[in-house]
């Protein structure tokens, strides 16, 4: 056919011609099956695009189940028992929330979310979620924990006492509100309580399993399952990893979205259709999408609906209306949905109002769900999302089903409880109903036997967090940081020190393969471009092109077995990769040692919540905040200069964070950190800031090791017999302290003790623990490490390249007069020298601050301070950096 074919816009297609087309399609399906018809349609589509008939086909499919009733296959489970088990789980889940709130008003909890997702969970637990040695990685929707606890109760893993202590985590048998591995270490594996984080984390867990396999480190048949809410899909993190999941063909990944059409305040898309929107988003990102919208009761109606009138009505119905229909009875639905089109009404003319009422949504139908799960696990080459249409508060009846406020609903009255019991045919007498008694059928009942058997066949109970302790030997400091064992005049930055030590760690024959270096498009910024060719950039496709710099020894080399994870400009993805590697010890019994090196400003403040979620999962690995400090990163300005990450990091309980000045300190921190995490298997992780200022570094002196790790050590004692000051500094600003000490000595005859502070926060952690100990056992008073370190009464001037609050972390734990300097305020572009002057952290400000504290301490006269202020031309009228 000629491509020049002209469109005749006036020529109408007559109905005979149209029917001929449709009949021929029917005939193709009959003779060649659906696959044959698909081939023809794909060809036709291509031709239509060539002729510009089709520009952008509708990106979603009709509002019906993706898998037809004819393709769903035979259900392998015992439907009656599974429905009974689900009813019992619903009851116990509901009772947990009601009990907790009745006994201790305000403890909270959610009924409606699990009620909407129970069948989906049960489909997984009875047929798909593998447990045991090769347990699947499952991200549970966090508001549904009650249902999962209820299941463990039936399995005999949790007692009645546990359920009674739901949300009372301080009780020995308390159950945590949401999925928090930190609080239930042998139970939960992933945290999903902060919405959106679970999705991006799950994708990178699935991706990391492929990485382990492609690097020939570990092959696993595990799958990643993610169960999330439709409202949750509005979080940017929910969408953050969708494209990498299909780009890297993660067919080991399945999401199930609980499309109950509601979030906390109201409908997710009152005026639209969230399911169609999600289908578009996932399809556009290359996912296999399976919609499970209607239960089996609808099948007969669909069979009669030859002209797709019902589908047209569905298409015209917005979610706000679906919610109202969901909250009302059969009569209302007949009048306000079916009767709106007399032809549609005819389709249900044989159904009673009661039967209309019982038309289920697909997410509550085991057969439909099973077919979707089964199809998902068989899909090759792409991830699958199942969009399960459910009803929020399913089973809560008039009291809560599809009600606008049901997310917060924590109780049902007696009438509603009776309705619930009768609907699900639960064997609970009225008196037990009133008392909100938990219900567990006899151990020998068919329900308990069935439930246990299913889990046995799938490898064991879930959720379960178990792992073997694997103790690895880490490389020796003499090897990985050999370049720091001799004095040298070479000037280099701590970032360079990091790259060299890290390179050597990766060269270690045994341990090197465990290292996972991760960057988010900043490897060149940090001088790490050599890693591209040395260890290769991971890409499951290898390298399908010759890189522009192919002849360079630093060429950009992608490889299937590449070690470096180059995540692009994607901090959320990079930290999720880091977390996957950092929890490999617990998820796969295969410890890995990740180092995620990032712009420190785009770490804790940008993805702090992802790091917080990571902390909950007890990761083991290093986070490296590079180009750190507010004045050390010269030139980049306000949005880049980090003066706060150390403060945020100091609030993470299982994180040890350091701000070293010298590469030798960094090497010791690496060495000790690796050993503690990989050999001693300690549940802690590390944040270390490095910078790009070049200067010389002292050689490694292992006698300082303890101090470096504890947070500080005496770097140099320049004290004299008369007048002294203590100068404390961290990061590159410590070098300003050294200069200040020389000026104080030369120009003022004042002695000093110079303390290199590697971590104000580690000093603080120790000091507050000792203070607590002393408060609670005053007769057995102890000194904190800071007091032991600074055992004199001279004033302290403490500084860093961070806000004053960082060095002030320790100010209340010493009796010495204390003055903090820091970089409070917005950053700005300028030279280091000018910035340090502006933020008042340079040597002359340290000198004047030292003189001032000595004056305040009554040790020198005021005129000495005033003279110095004049000499250095410091001006009180200069703009205050944090009060502009
Ligand atoms: C980042 C974040 N913001 C807000 C919340 C509080 N929150 C908990 S559940 C919820 C509504 C969730 O709606 P949806 O995802 O649709 O799940 P549903 O409970 O309706 O199944 C909200 C806002 C949270 N946990 N995390």
Short mmCIF file of N, CA and C in Angstrom, two decimals, residues 725-849:
data_model
loop_
_atom_site.label_atom_id
_atom_site.label_comp_id
_atom_site.label_asym_id
_atom_site.label_seq_id
_atom_site.Cartn_x
_atom_site.Cartn_y
_atom_site.Cartn_z
N UNK A 725 45.55 27.42 76.57
CA UNK A 725 44.21 27.27 76.03
C UNK A 725 44.12 25.88 75.41
N UNK A 726 42.89 25.33 75.35
CA UNK A 726 42.68 24.06 74.64
C UNK A 726 42.01 24.35 73.30
N UNK A 727 42.66 23.95 72.23
CA UNK A 727 42.08 24.20 70.91
C UNK A 727 41.60 22.89 70.31
N UNK A 728 40.29 22.83 70.04
CA UNK A 728 39.70 21.62 69.47
C UNK A 728 39.19 21.93 68.07
N UNK A 729 39.48 21.07 67.14
CA UNK A 729 38.96 21.31 65.78
C UNK A 729 38.75 20.00 65.06
N UNK A 730 37.76 20.01 64.15
CA UNK A 730 37.54 18.80 63.35
C UNK A 730 37.62 19.17 61.87
N UNK A 731 37.78 18.14 61.04
CA UNK A 731 37.85 18.37 59.59
C UNK A 731 38.98 19.33 59.27
N UNK A 732 38.94 19.94 58.11
CA UNK A 732 40.04 20.82 57.69
C UNK A 732 40.22 22.04 58.58
N UNK A 733 39.19 22.37 59.34
CA UNK A 733 39.30 23.56 60.21
C UNK A 733 40.29 23.31 61.34
N UNK A 734 40.59 22.05 61.60
CA UNK A 734 41.61 21.77 62.63
C UNK A 734 42.93 22.41 62.24
N UNK A 735 43.17 22.51 60.94
CA UNK A 735 44.43 23.13 60.50
C UNK A 735 44.45 24.62 60.84
N UNK A 736 43.28 25.25 60.90
CA UNK A 736 43.20 26.64 61.35
C UNK A 736 43.57 26.71 62.84
N UNK A 737 43.19 25.66 63.57
CA UNK A 737 43.54 25.61 65.01
C UNK A 737 45.07 25.53 65.15
N UNK A 738 45.68 24.70 64.29
CA UNK A 738 47.14 24.55 64.39
C UNK A 738 47.81 25.91 64.13
N UNK A 739 47.31 26.60 63.14
CA UNK A 739 47.88 27.91 62.82
C UNK A 739 47.64 28.88 63.98
N UNK A 740 46.44 28.82 64.54
CA UNK A 740 46.10 29.70 65.66
C UNK A 740 47.04 29.41 66.85
N UNK A 741 47.33 28.14 67.07
CA UNK A 741 48.20 27.77 68.19
C UNK A 741 49.59 28.40 68.00
N UNK A 742 50.08 28.40 66.77
CA UNK A 742 51.38 28.99 66.49
C UNK A 742 51.36 30.50 66.73
N UNK A 743 50.28 31.15 66.29
CA UNK A 743 50.18 32.61 66.49
C UNK A 743 50.12 32.92 67.98
N UNK A 744 49.30 32.14 68.70
CA UNK A 744 49.16 32.39 70.14
C UNK A 744 50.51 32.27 70.84
N UNK A 745 51.27 31.30 70.39
CA UNK A 745 52.58 31.07 71.01
C UNK A 745 53.54 32.19 70.65
N UNK A 746 53.62 32.45 69.33
CA UNK A 746 54.61 33.43 68.85
C UNK A 746 54.26 34.85 69.30
N UNK A 747 53.00 35.25 69.12
CA UNK A 747 52.65 36.66 69.32
C UNK A 747 52.17 36.97 70.73
N UNK A 748 51.69 35.96 71.46
CA UNK A 748 51.10 36.28 72.77
C UNK A 748 51.68 35.45 73.91
N UNK A 749 52.56 34.55 73.57
CA UNK A 749 53.18 33.72 74.60
C UNK A 749 52.19 32.80 75.28
N UNK A 750 51.13 32.51 74.59
CA UNK A 750 50.11 31.64 75.18
C UNK A 750 50.29 30.21 74.67
N UNK A 751 50.32 29.29 75.58
CA UNK A 751 50.48 27.89 75.19
C UNK A 751 49.15 27.25 74.84
N UNK A 752 49.22 26.14 74.17
CA UNK A 752 47.95 25.47 73.84
C UNK A 752 48.14 23.96 73.76
N UNK A 753 47.01 23.29 73.90
CA UNK A 753 46.99 21.86 73.61
C UNK A 753 46.04 21.70 72.43
N UNK A 754 46.57 21.04 71.41
CA UNK A 754 45.79 20.90 70.19
C UNK A 754 45.15 19.51 70.14
N UNK A 755 43.84 19.49 70.11
CA UNK A 755 43.14 18.21 70.05
C UNK A 755 42.48 18.05 68.69
N UNK A 756 42.89 17.02 67.98
CA UNK A 756 42.22 16.74 66.71
C UNK A 756 40.94 15.98 67.03
N UNK A 757 39.83 16.60 66.73
CA UNK A 757 38.54 15.97 67.04
C UNK A 757 38.04 15.26 65.78
N UNK A 758 37.99 13.97 65.86
CA UNK A 758 37.50 13.22 64.69
C UNK A 758 35.98 13.11 64.73
N UNK A 759 35.39 13.27 65.91
CA UNK A 759 33.93 13.16 65.98
C UNK A 759 33.41 13.80 67.26
N UNK A 760 32.80 14.98 67.12
CA UNK A 760 32.16 15.58 68.29
C UNK A 760 30.99 14.69 68.74
N UNK A 761 30.36 14.02 67.78
CA UNK A 761 29.18 13.23 68.16
C UNK A 761 29.55 11.96 68.91
N UNK A 762 30.70 11.35 68.57
CA UNK A 762 31.12 10.17 69.34
C UNK A 762 31.51 10.60 70.76
N UNK A 763 32.15 11.77 70.88
CA UNK A 763 32.50 12.26 72.22
C UNK A 763 31.22 12.48 73.03
N UNK A 764 30.23 13.05 72.34
CA UNK A 764 28.97 13.34 73.04
C UNK A 764 28.27 12.06 73.48
N UNK A 765 28.27 11.04 72.59
CA UNK A 765 27.58 9.80 72.93
C UNK A 765 28.15 9.19 74.20
N UNK A 766 29.50 9.21 74.26
CA UNK A 766 30.16 8.66 75.45
C UNK A 766 29.80 9.50 76.67
N UNK A 767 29.89 10.83 76.50
CA UNK A 767 29.68 11.72 77.65
C UNK A 767 28.26 11.61 78.18
N UNK A 768 27.30 11.52 77.29
CA UNK A 768 25.92 11.46 77.81
C UNK A 768 25.63 10.11 78.47
N UNK A 769 26.29 9.08 77.99
CA UNK A 769 26.10 7.77 78.64
C UNK A 769 26.67 7.81 80.05
N UNK A 770 27.86 8.42 80.16
CA UNK A 770 28.48 8.48 81.49
C UNK A 770 27.65 9.37 82.42
N UNK A 771 27.14 10.47 81.85
CA UNK A 771 26.33 11.35 82.69
C UNK A 771 25.09 10.61 83.21
N UNK A 772 24.49 9.83 82.33
CA UNK A 772 23.30 9.07 82.72
C UNK A 772 23.66 8.06 83.82
N UNK A 773 24.78 7.41 83.58
CA UNK A 773 25.25 6.42 84.55
C UNK A 773 25.49 7.09 85.91
N UNK A 774 26.14 8.25 85.88
CA UNK A 774 26.45 8.96 87.13
C UNK A 774 25.18 9.43 87.83
N UNK A 775 24.21 9.87 87.02
CA UNK A 775 22.96 10.35 87.62
C UNK A 775 22.23 9.21 88.32
N UNK A 776 22.28 8.04 87.68
CA UNK A 776 21.52 6.92 88.24
C UNK A 776 22.30 6.15 89.31
N UNK A 777 23.64 6.26 89.29
CA UNK A 777 24.42 5.68 90.40
C UNK A 777 25.45 6.69 90.88
N UNK A 778 24.98 7.73 91.59
CA UNK A 778 25.87 8.84 91.96
C UNK A 778 27.05 8.43 92.84
N UNK A 779 26.91 7.31 93.53
CA UNK A 779 28.01 6.93 94.44
C UNK A 779 29.19 6.35 93.66
N UNK A 780 28.94 6.02 92.41
CA UNK A 780 30.00 5.39 91.61
C UNK A 780 30.34 6.27 90.41
N UNK A 781 30.69 7.52 90.72
CA UNK A 781 30.87 8.52 89.65
C UNK A 781 32.07 8.21 88.76
N UNK A 782 31.86 8.39 87.44
CA UNK A 782 32.94 8.13 86.50
C UNK A 782 33.22 9.37 85.67
N UNK A 783 34.40 9.39 85.08
CA UNK A 783 34.74 10.50 84.17
C UNK A 783 34.42 10.07 82.76
N UNK A 784 33.94 11.02 81.98
CA UNK A 784 33.73 10.67 80.57
C UNK A 784 35.07 10.78 79.82
N UNK A 785 35.08 10.29 78.59
CA UNK A 785 36.33 10.27 77.82
C UNK A 785 36.84 11.70 77.58
N UNK A 786 35.92 12.63 77.36
CA UNK A 786 36.30 14.02 77.11
C UNK A 786 37.05 14.58 78.33
N UNK A 787 36.52 14.28 79.52
CA UNK A 787 37.18 14.77 80.74
C UNK A 787 38.55 14.12 80.93
N UNK A 788 38.63 12.86 80.53
CA UNK A 788 39.94 12.18 80.64
C UNK A 788 40.93 12.79 79.66
N UNK A 789 40.42 13.12 78.49
CA UNK A 789 41.27 13.66 77.43
C UNK A 789 41.77 15.06 77.79
N UNK A 790 40.84 15.89 78.27
CA UNK A 790 41.21 17.26 78.62
C UNK A 790 41.17 17.37 80.14
N UNK A 791 42.30 17.02 80.74
CA UNK A 791 42.29 16.92 82.20
C UNK A 791 42.82 18.19 82.86
N UNK A 792 42.70 19.32 82.17
CA UNK A 792 43.14 20.58 82.76
C UNK A 792 41.93 21.51 82.88
N UNK A 793 42.13 22.70 83.48
CA UNK A 793 41.00 23.61 83.68
C UNK A 793 41.01 24.77 82.69
N UNK A 794 41.91 24.73 81.72
CA UNK A 794 42.00 25.86 80.79
C UNK A 794 40.78 25.92 79.88
N UNK A 795 40.46 27.11 79.39
CA UNK A 795 39.28 27.24 78.53
C UNK A 795 39.43 26.44 77.24
N UNK A 796 38.29 26.15 76.66
CA UNK A 796 38.25 25.39 75.41
C UNK A 796 37.67 26.27 74.31
N UNK A 797 38.34 26.30 73.16
CA UNK A 797 37.73 26.88 71.95
C UNK A 797 37.59 25.72 70.97
N UNK A 798 36.34 25.44 70.60
CA UNK A 798 36.08 24.26 69.76
C UNK A 798 35.46 24.71 68.45
N UNK A 799 36.00 24.17 67.37
CA UNK A 799 35.47 24.61 66.08
C UNK A 799 35.39 23.47 65.08
N UNK A 800 34.71 23.76 63.98
CA UNK A 800 34.56 22.78 62.90
C UNK A 800 34.08 23.54 61.67
N UNK A 801 33.89 22.82 60.57
CA UNK A 801 33.34 23.48 59.37
C UNK A 801 31.83 23.31 59.33
N UNK A 802 31.27 22.99 60.47
CA UNK A 802 29.81 22.81 60.59
C UNK A 802 29.25 23.88 61.52
N UNK A 803 27.95 23.92 61.62
CA UNK A 803 27.32 24.92 62.50
C UNK A 803 27.81 24.72 63.94
N UNK A 804 27.72 25.80 64.71
CA UNK A 804 28.25 25.77 66.08
C UNK A 804 27.67 24.61 66.91
N UNK A 805 26.42 24.28 66.58
CA UNK A 805 25.76 23.21 67.36
C UNK A 805 26.57 21.92 67.32
N UNK A 806 27.40 21.74 66.28
CA UNK A 806 28.16 20.49 66.18
C UNK A 806 29.19 20.40 67.30
N UNK A 807 30.03 21.45 67.44
CA UNK A 807 31.02 21.35 68.53
C UNK A 807 30.36 21.53 69.89
N UNK A 808 29.21 22.25 69.87
CA UNK A 808 28.50 22.44 71.15
C UNK A 808 27.90 21.14 71.69
N UNK A 809 27.89 20.10 70.85
CA UNK A 809 27.38 18.81 71.34
C UNK A 809 28.07 18.41 72.64
N UNK A 810 29.32 18.84 72.79
CA UNK A 810 30.06 18.37 73.98
C UNK A 810 30.17 19.44 75.07
N UNK A 811 29.62 20.64 74.81
CA UNK A 811 29.93 21.76 75.71
C UNK A 811 29.44 21.54 77.14
N UNK A 812 28.33 20.82 77.29
CA UNK A 812 27.81 20.69 78.66
C UNK A 812 28.46 19.54 79.43
N UNK A 813 29.37 18.83 78.79
CA UNK A 813 29.97 17.67 79.46
C UNK A 813 31.38 17.94 79.98
N UNK A 814 31.75 19.23 80.01
CA UNK A 814 33.05 19.59 80.56
C UNK A 814 32.85 20.78 81.49
N UNK A 815 33.68 20.87 82.51
CA UNK A 815 33.55 22.01 83.43
C UNK A 815 34.33 23.21 82.93
N UNK A 816 35.15 23.00 81.91
CA UNK A 816 35.97 24.10 81.39
C UNK A 816 35.10 25.14 80.69
N UNK A 817 35.58 26.36 80.73
CA UNK A 817 34.90 27.42 79.95
C UNK A 817 34.92 26.99 78.49
N UNK A 818 33.84 27.18 77.79
CA UNK A 818 33.72 26.60 76.44
C UNK A 818 33.22 27.64 75.46
N UNK A 819 33.94 27.80 74.37
CA UNK A 819 33.47 28.71 73.32
C UNK A 819 33.45 27.95 71.99
N UNK A 820 32.29 27.97 71.31
CA UNK A 820 32.16 27.23 70.05
C UNK A 820 32.22 28.18 68.87
N UNK A 821 32.95 27.78 67.85
CA UNK A 821 32.92 28.50 66.58
C UNK A 821 32.36 27.56 65.53
N UNK A 822 31.74 28.13 64.50
CA UNK A 822 31.15 27.26 63.47
C UNK A 822 30.64 28.08 62.30
N UNK A 823 30.02 27.40 61.39
CA UNK A 823 29.68 28.04 60.12
C UNK A 823 28.16 28.21 59.96
N UNK A 824 27.53 28.75 60.98
CA UNK A 824 26.08 28.95 60.93
C UNK A 824 25.71 29.94 59.82
N UNK A 825 24.61 29.67 59.15
CA UNK A 825 24.16 30.56 58.07
C UNK A 825 24.17 29.86 56.74
N UNK A 826 23.73 30.56 55.71
CA UNK A 826 23.77 30.01 54.34
C UNK A 826 25.19 30.06 53.80
N UNK A 827 25.55 29.05 53.03
CA UNK A 827 26.84 29.09 52.34
C UNK A 827 26.78 30.09 51.19
N UNK A 828 27.95 30.36 50.61
CA UNK A 828 28.03 31.27 49.46
C UNK A 828 29.33 30.99 48.72
N UNK A 829 29.37 31.41 47.47
CA UNK A 829 30.58 31.15 46.68
C UNK A 829 31.67 32.16 47.02
N UNK A 830 32.83 31.64 47.31
CA UNK A 830 34.01 32.49 47.44
C UNK A 830 35.21 31.60 47.67
N UNK A 831 36.35 32.21 47.92
CA UNK A 831 37.53 31.39 48.19
C UNK A 831 37.44 30.85 49.61
N UNK A 832 38.20 29.78 49.88
CA UNK A 832 38.20 29.22 51.24
C UNK A 832 38.59 30.28 52.26
N UNK A 833 39.62 31.05 51.90
CA UNK A 833 40.15 32.04 52.84
C UNK A 833 39.04 33.05 53.21
N UNK A 834 38.39 33.57 52.17
CA UNK A 834 37.34 34.56 52.42
C UNK A 834 36.18 33.96 53.18
N UNK A 835 35.83 32.73 52.82
CA UNK A 835 34.69 32.10 53.51
C UNK A 835 35.00 31.87 54.98
N UNK A 836 36.21 31.45 55.28
CA UNK A 836 36.55 31.18 56.69
C UNK A 836 36.61 32.46 57.50
N UNK A 837 36.98 33.54 56.80
CA UNK A 837 36.94 34.84 57.47
C UNK A 837 35.49 35.22 57.71
N UNK A 838 34.65 35.06 56.68
CA UNK A 838 33.24 35.44 56.78
C UNK A 838 32.52 34.67 57.89
N UNK A 839 32.77 33.38 57.93
CA UNK A 839 32.09 32.55 58.94
C UNK A 839 32.81 32.55 60.30
N UNK A 840 33.95 33.25 60.34
CA UNK A 840 34.68 33.47 61.60
C UNK A 840 35.21 32.17 62.20
N UNK A 841 35.77 31.34 61.29
CA UNK A 841 36.37 30.09 61.78
C UNK A 841 37.85 30.00 61.38
N UNK A 842 38.42 31.10 60.91
CA UNK A 842 39.83 31.03 60.50
C UNK A 842 40.74 31.25 61.71
N UNK A 843 42.03 31.14 61.47
CA UNK A 843 42.97 31.17 62.60
C UNK A 843 42.86 32.46 63.40
N UNK A 844 42.66 33.60 62.72
CA UNK A 844 42.64 34.84 63.51
C UNK A 844 41.40 34.91 64.40
N UNK A 845 40.27 34.38 63.90
CA UNK A 845 39.09 34.37 64.78
C UNK A 845 39.30 33.39 65.94
N UNK A 846 40.03 32.31 65.67
CA UNK A 846 40.30 31.35 66.76
C UNK A 846 41.22 32.02 67.79
N UNK A 847 42.18 32.81 67.29
CA UNK A 847 43.10 33.51 68.21
C UNK A 847 42.30 34.49 69.08
N UNK A 848 41.46 35.30 68.43
CA UNK A 848 40.71 36.30 69.20
C UNK A 848 39.75 35.60 70.17
N UNK A 849 39.12 34.54 69.72
CA UNK A 849 38.19 33.81 70.61
C UNK A 849 38.94 33.22 71.80
#
